[in-house]
Amino acid sequence: MKLSHSIIVSILTLCLSACSMYSPTYFGSKYPATKNVQSFYSASDVKQSYEVIGHMNIATGRSASSQNKTRESAIEKTKEVGGDGVIFAEINRQVNQHTTDDYTIKVDVIKFK
């Protein structure tokens, strides 16, 4: 009985830590939640007038599925804080001695004027 309980607790912990990997760290203003968010990869691609209301850093990986989860997480957080768009500004690589390389994405959260 104890062994099966330990296995269940271990699996649950692993699932929760995997979910939090793509959880963004947000710093900025908050507005009423929005439903639609536009994605950009350069500030010059934004054709309407806007202001930056906040910044996010989000951990990501190299795989396409990891990057998709990161993108979805950024969009969901932007909706939550009332942003109208995200600009995926840069990718940073940090080399750790104990793990593989860590990548983070810098995201600017924007609100259209």
Short mmCIF file of N, CA and C in Angstrom, two decimals:
data_model
loop_
_atom_site.label_atom_id
_atom_site.label_comp_id
_atom_site.label_asym_id
_atom_site.label_seq_id
_atom_site.Cartn_x
_atom_site.Cartn_y
_atom_site.Cartn_z
N MET A 1 0.82 -1.19 0.00
CA MET A 1 0.00 0.00 0.00
C MET A 1 0.86 1.25 0.00
N LYS A 2 1.94 1.26 0.81
CA LYS A 2 2.81 2.43 0.87
C LYS A 2 3.52 2.68 -0.46
N LEU A 3 3.92 1.61 -1.12
CA LEU A 3 4.62 1.74 -2.39
C LEU A 3 3.72 2.38 -3.45
N SER A 4 2.48 1.94 -3.55
CA SER A 4 1.58 2.51 -4.54
C SER A 4 1.26 3.97 -4.22
N HIS A 5 1.16 4.29 -2.94
CA HIS A 5 0.94 5.68 -2.53
C HIS A 5 2.14 6.54 -2.94
N SER A 6 3.34 6.06 -2.75
CA SER A 6 4.56 6.79 -3.13
C SER A 6 4.63 7.00 -4.63
N ILE A 7 4.24 6.01 -5.39
CA ILE A 7 4.27 6.12 -6.85
C ILE A 7 3.26 7.17 -7.31
N ILE A 8 2.07 7.16 -6.74
CA ILE A 8 1.05 8.14 -7.11
C ILE A 8 1.51 9.55 -6.78
N VAL A 9 2.08 9.73 -5.61
CA VAL A 9 2.59 11.05 -5.21
C VAL A 9 3.70 11.51 -6.15
N SER A 10 4.58 10.61 -6.53
CA SER A 10 5.68 10.94 -7.45
C SER A 10 5.15 11.35 -8.82
N ILE A 11 4.19 10.64 -9.34
CA ILE A 11 3.61 10.96 -10.64
C ILE A 11 2.91 12.30 -10.60
N LEU A 12 2.16 12.55 -9.55
CA LEU A 12 1.46 13.82 -9.40
C LEU A 12 2.45 14.99 -9.33
N THR A 13 3.50 14.82 -8.58
CA THR A 13 4.54 15.86 -8.47
C THR A 13 5.19 16.12 -9.82
N LEU A 14 5.48 15.10 -10.57
CA LEU A 14 6.08 15.25 -11.89
C LEU A 14 5.14 16.00 -12.83
N CYS A 15 3.87 15.66 -12.80
CA CYS A 15 2.89 16.34 -13.67
C CYS A 15 2.78 17.82 -13.32
N LEU A 16 2.74 18.13 -12.05
CA LEU A 16 2.63 19.52 -11.64
C LEU A 16 3.88 20.32 -12.00
N SER A 17 5.04 19.72 -11.85
CA SER A 17 6.26 20.45 -12.20
C SER A 17 6.37 20.64 -13.70
N ALA A 18 5.89 19.70 -14.50
CA ALA A 18 5.91 19.85 -15.95
C ALA A 18 4.98 20.98 -16.39
N CYS A 19 3.84 21.10 -15.71
CA CYS A 19 2.90 22.17 -16.05
C CYS A 19 3.47 23.54 -15.72
N SER A 20 4.21 23.63 -14.63
CA SER A 20 4.73 24.93 -14.20
C SER A 20 5.94 25.37 -15.01
N MET A 21 6.54 24.48 -15.78
CA MET A 21 7.72 24.84 -16.57
C MET A 21 7.41 25.99 -17.52
N TYR A 22 6.22 26.00 -18.07
CA TYR A 22 5.87 27.01 -19.06
C TYR A 22 5.08 28.17 -18.45
N SER A 23 5.08 28.25 -17.14
CA SER A 23 4.35 29.32 -16.46
C SER A 23 5.14 30.62 -16.55
N PRO A 24 4.53 31.67 -17.11
CA PRO A 24 5.25 32.92 -17.29
C PRO A 24 5.41 33.72 -16.00
N THR A 25 6.50 34.46 -15.93
CA THR A 25 6.70 35.44 -14.89
C THR A 25 6.34 36.78 -15.51
N TYR A 26 5.32 37.45 -14.95
CA TYR A 26 4.82 38.69 -15.53
C TYR A 26 5.11 39.85 -14.59
N PHE A 27 5.53 40.96 -15.18
CA PHE A 27 5.72 42.20 -14.44
C PHE A 27 5.11 43.31 -15.26
N GLY A 28 4.08 43.96 -14.72
CA GLY A 28 3.47 45.05 -15.46
C GLY A 28 2.08 45.39 -14.96
N SER A 29 1.38 46.19 -15.74
CA SER A 29 0.03 46.65 -15.41
C SER A 29 -0.99 45.57 -15.74
N LYS A 30 -2.14 45.67 -15.08
CA LYS A 30 -3.24 44.74 -15.34
C LYS A 30 -4.50 45.52 -15.67
N TYR A 31 -5.22 45.01 -16.66
CA TYR A 31 -6.48 45.58 -17.13
C TYR A 31 -7.53 44.48 -17.10
N PRO A 32 -8.79 44.81 -17.40
CA PRO A 32 -9.80 43.75 -17.50
C PRO A 32 -9.38 42.71 -18.56
N ALA A 33 -9.69 41.47 -18.29
CA ALA A 33 -9.29 40.37 -19.18
C ALA A 33 -9.78 40.59 -20.61
N THR A 34 -8.99 40.10 -21.55
CA THR A 34 -9.35 40.17 -22.97
C THR A 34 -9.56 38.76 -23.51
N LYS A 35 -10.17 38.67 -24.69
CA LYS A 35 -10.45 37.35 -25.29
C LYS A 35 -9.57 37.05 -26.48
N ASN A 36 -9.08 38.08 -27.16
CA ASN A 36 -8.28 37.89 -28.37
C ASN A 36 -6.92 38.55 -28.20
N VAL A 37 -5.89 37.81 -28.56
CA VAL A 37 -4.52 38.31 -28.46
C VAL A 37 -3.83 38.05 -29.79
N GLN A 38 -3.17 39.08 -30.31
CA GLN A 38 -2.40 38.94 -31.54
C GLN A 38 -0.93 38.68 -31.19
N SER A 39 -0.27 37.87 -32.00
CA SER A 39 1.14 37.54 -31.79
C SER A 39 2.01 38.20 -32.84
N PHE A 40 3.15 38.73 -32.40
CA PHE A 40 4.12 39.36 -33.29
C PHE A 40 5.52 38.88 -32.90
N TYR A 41 6.42 38.95 -33.87
CA TYR A 41 7.80 38.55 -33.61
C TYR A 41 8.76 39.72 -33.77
N SER A 42 8.21 40.90 -34.04
CA SER A 42 9.00 42.12 -34.14
C SER A 42 8.06 43.30 -33.89
N ALA A 43 8.56 44.30 -33.18
CA ALA A 43 7.75 45.49 -32.92
C ALA A 43 7.37 46.19 -34.22
N SER A 44 8.21 46.08 -35.24
CA SER A 44 7.92 46.73 -36.52
C SER A 44 6.75 46.07 -37.26
N ASP A 45 6.37 44.87 -36.86
CA ASP A 45 5.23 44.19 -37.48
C ASP A 45 3.89 44.70 -36.96
N VAL A 46 3.89 45.40 -35.83
CA VAL A 46 2.65 45.92 -35.25
C VAL A 46 2.29 47.19 -36.00
N LYS A 47 1.17 47.18 -36.70
CA LYS A 47 0.79 48.30 -37.56
C LYS A 47 -0.09 49.34 -36.89
N GLN A 48 -0.64 49.04 -35.72
CA GLN A 48 -1.44 50.04 -35.03
C GLN A 48 -0.68 50.60 -33.83
N SER A 49 -1.17 51.70 -33.36
CA SER A 49 -0.56 52.38 -32.22
C SER A 49 -0.78 51.53 -30.95
N TYR A 50 0.24 51.41 -30.13
CA TYR A 50 0.14 50.59 -28.92
C TYR A 50 1.09 51.11 -27.84
N GLU A 51 0.89 50.60 -26.64
CA GLU A 51 1.82 50.85 -25.55
C GLU A 51 2.19 49.50 -24.93
N VAL A 52 3.40 49.40 -24.43
CA VAL A 52 3.84 48.20 -23.72
C VAL A 52 3.32 48.32 -22.29
N ILE A 53 2.52 47.34 -21.86
CA ILE A 53 1.96 47.39 -20.51
C ILE A 53 2.68 46.46 -19.54
N GLY A 54 3.54 45.58 -20.06
CA GLY A 54 4.26 44.67 -19.18
C GLY A 54 5.23 43.79 -19.94
N HIS A 55 5.96 43.01 -19.16
CA HIS A 55 6.98 42.10 -19.70
C HIS A 55 6.82 40.73 -19.06
N MET A 56 7.17 39.71 -19.83
CA MET A 56 7.16 38.34 -19.33
C MET A 56 8.45 37.65 -19.71
N ASN A 57 8.84 36.71 -18.87
CA ASN A 57 9.87 35.74 -19.20
C ASN A 57 9.24 34.37 -19.04
N ILE A 58 9.47 33.50 -20.01
CA ILE A 58 8.88 32.17 -19.97
C ILE A 58 9.94 31.15 -20.37
N ALA A 59 10.06 30.11 -19.56
CA ALA A 59 10.99 29.03 -19.89
C ALA A 59 10.45 28.27 -21.09
N THR A 60 11.35 27.80 -21.94
CA THR A 60 10.95 27.02 -23.10
C THR A 60 12.02 25.98 -23.40
N GLY A 61 11.74 25.13 -24.33
CA GLY A 61 12.70 24.12 -24.76
C GLY A 61 12.95 24.24 -26.25
N ARG A 62 13.71 23.32 -26.76
CA ARG A 62 14.06 23.34 -28.19
C ARG A 62 12.98 22.75 -29.09
N SER A 63 12.20 21.83 -28.57
CA SER A 63 11.24 21.12 -29.42
C SER A 63 10.09 22.01 -29.84
N ALA A 64 9.46 21.65 -30.93
CA ALA A 64 8.31 22.40 -31.44
C ALA A 64 7.15 22.36 -30.44
N SER A 65 6.93 21.21 -29.80
CA SER A 65 5.83 21.11 -28.84
C SER A 65 6.10 22.00 -27.62
N SER A 66 7.34 22.07 -27.18
CA SER A 66 7.71 22.95 -26.07
C SER A 66 7.48 24.40 -26.44
N GLN A 67 7.86 24.78 -27.63
CA GLN A 67 7.69 26.16 -28.08
C GLN A 67 6.21 26.51 -28.24
N ASN A 68 5.40 25.56 -28.69
CA ASN A 68 3.96 25.78 -28.80
C ASN A 68 3.33 25.99 -27.43
N LYS A 69 3.75 25.19 -26.45
CA LYS A 69 3.24 25.36 -25.09
C LYS A 69 3.64 26.72 -24.53
N THR A 70 4.85 27.15 -24.82
CA THR A 70 5.32 28.45 -24.37
C THR A 70 4.49 29.56 -24.99
N ARG A 71 4.25 29.46 -26.28
CA ARG A 71 3.44 30.46 -27.00
C ARG A 71 2.03 30.52 -26.42
N GLU A 72 1.41 29.35 -26.22
CA GLU A 72 0.06 29.29 -25.65
C GLU A 72 0.02 29.89 -24.25
N SER A 73 1.04 29.60 -23.46
CA SER A 73 1.11 30.13 -22.10
C SER A 73 1.22 31.65 -22.10
N ALA A 74 2.02 32.19 -23.00
CA ALA A 74 2.17 33.65 -23.10
C ALA A 74 0.85 34.30 -23.50
N ILE A 75 0.14 33.69 -24.42
CA ILE A 75 -1.13 34.24 -24.89
C ILE A 75 -2.17 34.18 -23.78
N GLU A 76 -2.23 33.07 -23.05
CA GLU A 76 -3.20 32.94 -21.96
C GLU A 76 -2.93 33.96 -20.86
N LYS A 77 -1.67 34.15 -20.51
CA LYS A 77 -1.32 35.14 -19.48
C LYS A 77 -1.65 36.55 -19.96
N THR A 78 -1.44 36.82 -21.24
CA THR A 78 -1.75 38.14 -21.81
C THR A 78 -3.25 38.40 -21.74
N LYS A 79 -4.06 37.40 -22.04
CA LYS A 79 -5.51 37.55 -21.92
C LYS A 79 -5.88 37.87 -20.47
N GLU A 80 -5.26 37.16 -19.55
CA GLU A 80 -5.55 37.32 -18.12
C GLU A 80 -5.24 38.75 -17.63
N VAL A 81 -4.15 39.34 -18.12
CA VAL A 81 -3.75 40.68 -17.65
C VAL A 81 -4.34 41.80 -18.51
N GLY A 82 -5.13 41.45 -19.53
CA GLY A 82 -5.83 42.44 -20.33
C GLY A 82 -5.05 43.00 -21.51
N GLY A 83 -4.04 42.27 -21.97
CA GLY A 83 -3.27 42.70 -23.13
C GLY A 83 -3.98 42.38 -24.43
N ASP A 84 -3.64 43.13 -25.47
CA ASP A 84 -4.20 42.89 -26.80
C ASP A 84 -3.24 42.14 -27.71
N GLY A 85 -1.97 42.11 -27.33
CA GLY A 85 -0.98 41.46 -28.18
C GLY A 85 0.29 41.13 -27.42
N VAL A 86 1.09 40.28 -28.02
CA VAL A 86 2.40 39.92 -27.48
C VAL A 86 3.44 40.09 -28.58
N ILE A 87 4.59 40.56 -28.17
CA ILE A 87 5.74 40.62 -29.08
C ILE A 87 6.79 39.70 -28.49
N PHE A 88 7.06 38.60 -29.18
CA PHE A 88 8.10 37.68 -28.74
C PHE A 88 9.43 38.33 -29.11
N ALA A 89 10.07 38.93 -28.11
CA ALA A 89 11.18 39.84 -28.36
C ALA A 89 12.54 39.16 -28.52
N GLU A 90 12.86 38.21 -27.66
CA GLU A 90 14.18 37.58 -27.77
C GLU A 90 14.19 36.25 -27.04
N ILE A 91 15.15 35.42 -27.40
CA ILE A 91 15.36 34.15 -26.73
C ILE A 91 16.73 34.21 -26.05
N ASN A 92 16.77 33.75 -24.82
CA ASN A 92 18.02 33.73 -24.07
C ASN A 92 18.39 32.31 -23.71
N ARG A 93 19.65 32.03 -23.74
CA ARG A 93 20.15 30.69 -23.41
C ARG A 93 21.05 30.80 -22.19
N GLN A 94 20.77 29.95 -21.22
CA GLN A 94 21.59 29.92 -20.02
C GLN A 94 22.10 28.50 -19.85
N VAL A 95 23.39 28.35 -19.76
CA VAL A 95 24.00 27.03 -19.62
C VAL A 95 24.16 26.71 -18.14
N ASN A 96 23.65 25.56 -17.73
CA ASN A 96 23.77 25.11 -16.35
C ASN A 96 24.71 23.92 -16.29
N GLN A 97 25.44 23.83 -15.22
CA GLN A 97 26.36 22.70 -15.07
C GLN A 97 25.63 21.42 -14.73
N HIS A 98 24.50 21.51 -14.04
CA HIS A 98 23.82 20.32 -13.54
C HIS A 98 22.71 19.83 -14.45
N THR A 99 22.27 20.65 -15.38
CA THR A 99 21.18 20.26 -16.27
C THR A 99 21.54 20.62 -17.70
N THR A 100 20.61 20.41 -18.58
CA THR A 100 20.81 20.83 -19.96
C THR A 100 20.66 22.35 -20.05
N ASP A 101 20.87 22.89 -21.21
CA ASP A 101 20.71 24.33 -21.41
C ASP A 101 19.27 24.74 -21.10
N ASP A 102 19.14 25.92 -20.51
CA ASP A 102 17.81 26.48 -20.25
C ASP A 102 17.60 27.63 -21.21
N TYR A 103 16.41 27.70 -21.79
CA TYR A 103 16.05 28.77 -22.71
C TYR A 103 14.87 29.53 -22.13
N THR A 104 14.90 30.84 -22.24
CA THR A 104 13.76 31.66 -21.85
C THR A 104 13.43 32.61 -22.99
N ILE A 105 12.17 32.94 -23.09
CA ILE A 105 11.68 33.86 -24.09
C ILE A 105 11.27 35.15 -23.38
N LYS A 106 11.72 36.28 -23.89
CA LYS A 106 11.28 37.59 -23.39
C LYS A 106 10.09 38.00 -24.24
N VAL A 107 9.01 38.39 -23.57
CA VAL A 107 7.78 38.76 -24.25
C VAL A 107 7.34 40.13 -23.77
N ASP A 108 7.04 41.03 -24.70
CA ASP A 108 6.44 42.31 -24.37
C ASP A 108 4.93 42.19 -24.54
N VAL A 109 4.18 42.61 -23.53
CA VAL A 109 2.72 42.59 -23.58
C VAL A 109 2.27 43.99 -23.98
N ILE A 110 1.41 44.05 -25.00
CA ILE A 110 1.00 45.36 -25.51
C ILE A 110 -0.51 45.56 -25.43
N LYS A 111 -0.90 46.82 -25.38
CA LYS A 111 -2.31 47.22 -25.38
C LYS A 111 -2.47 48.23 -26.50
N PHE A 112 -3.41 48.00 -27.40
CA PHE A 112 -3.65 48.91 -28.50
C PHE A 112 -4.31 50.19 -27.99
N LYS A 113 -3.95 51.32 -28.59
CA LYS A 113 -4.52 52.62 -28.20
C LYS A 113 -5.79 52.90 -28.97
#
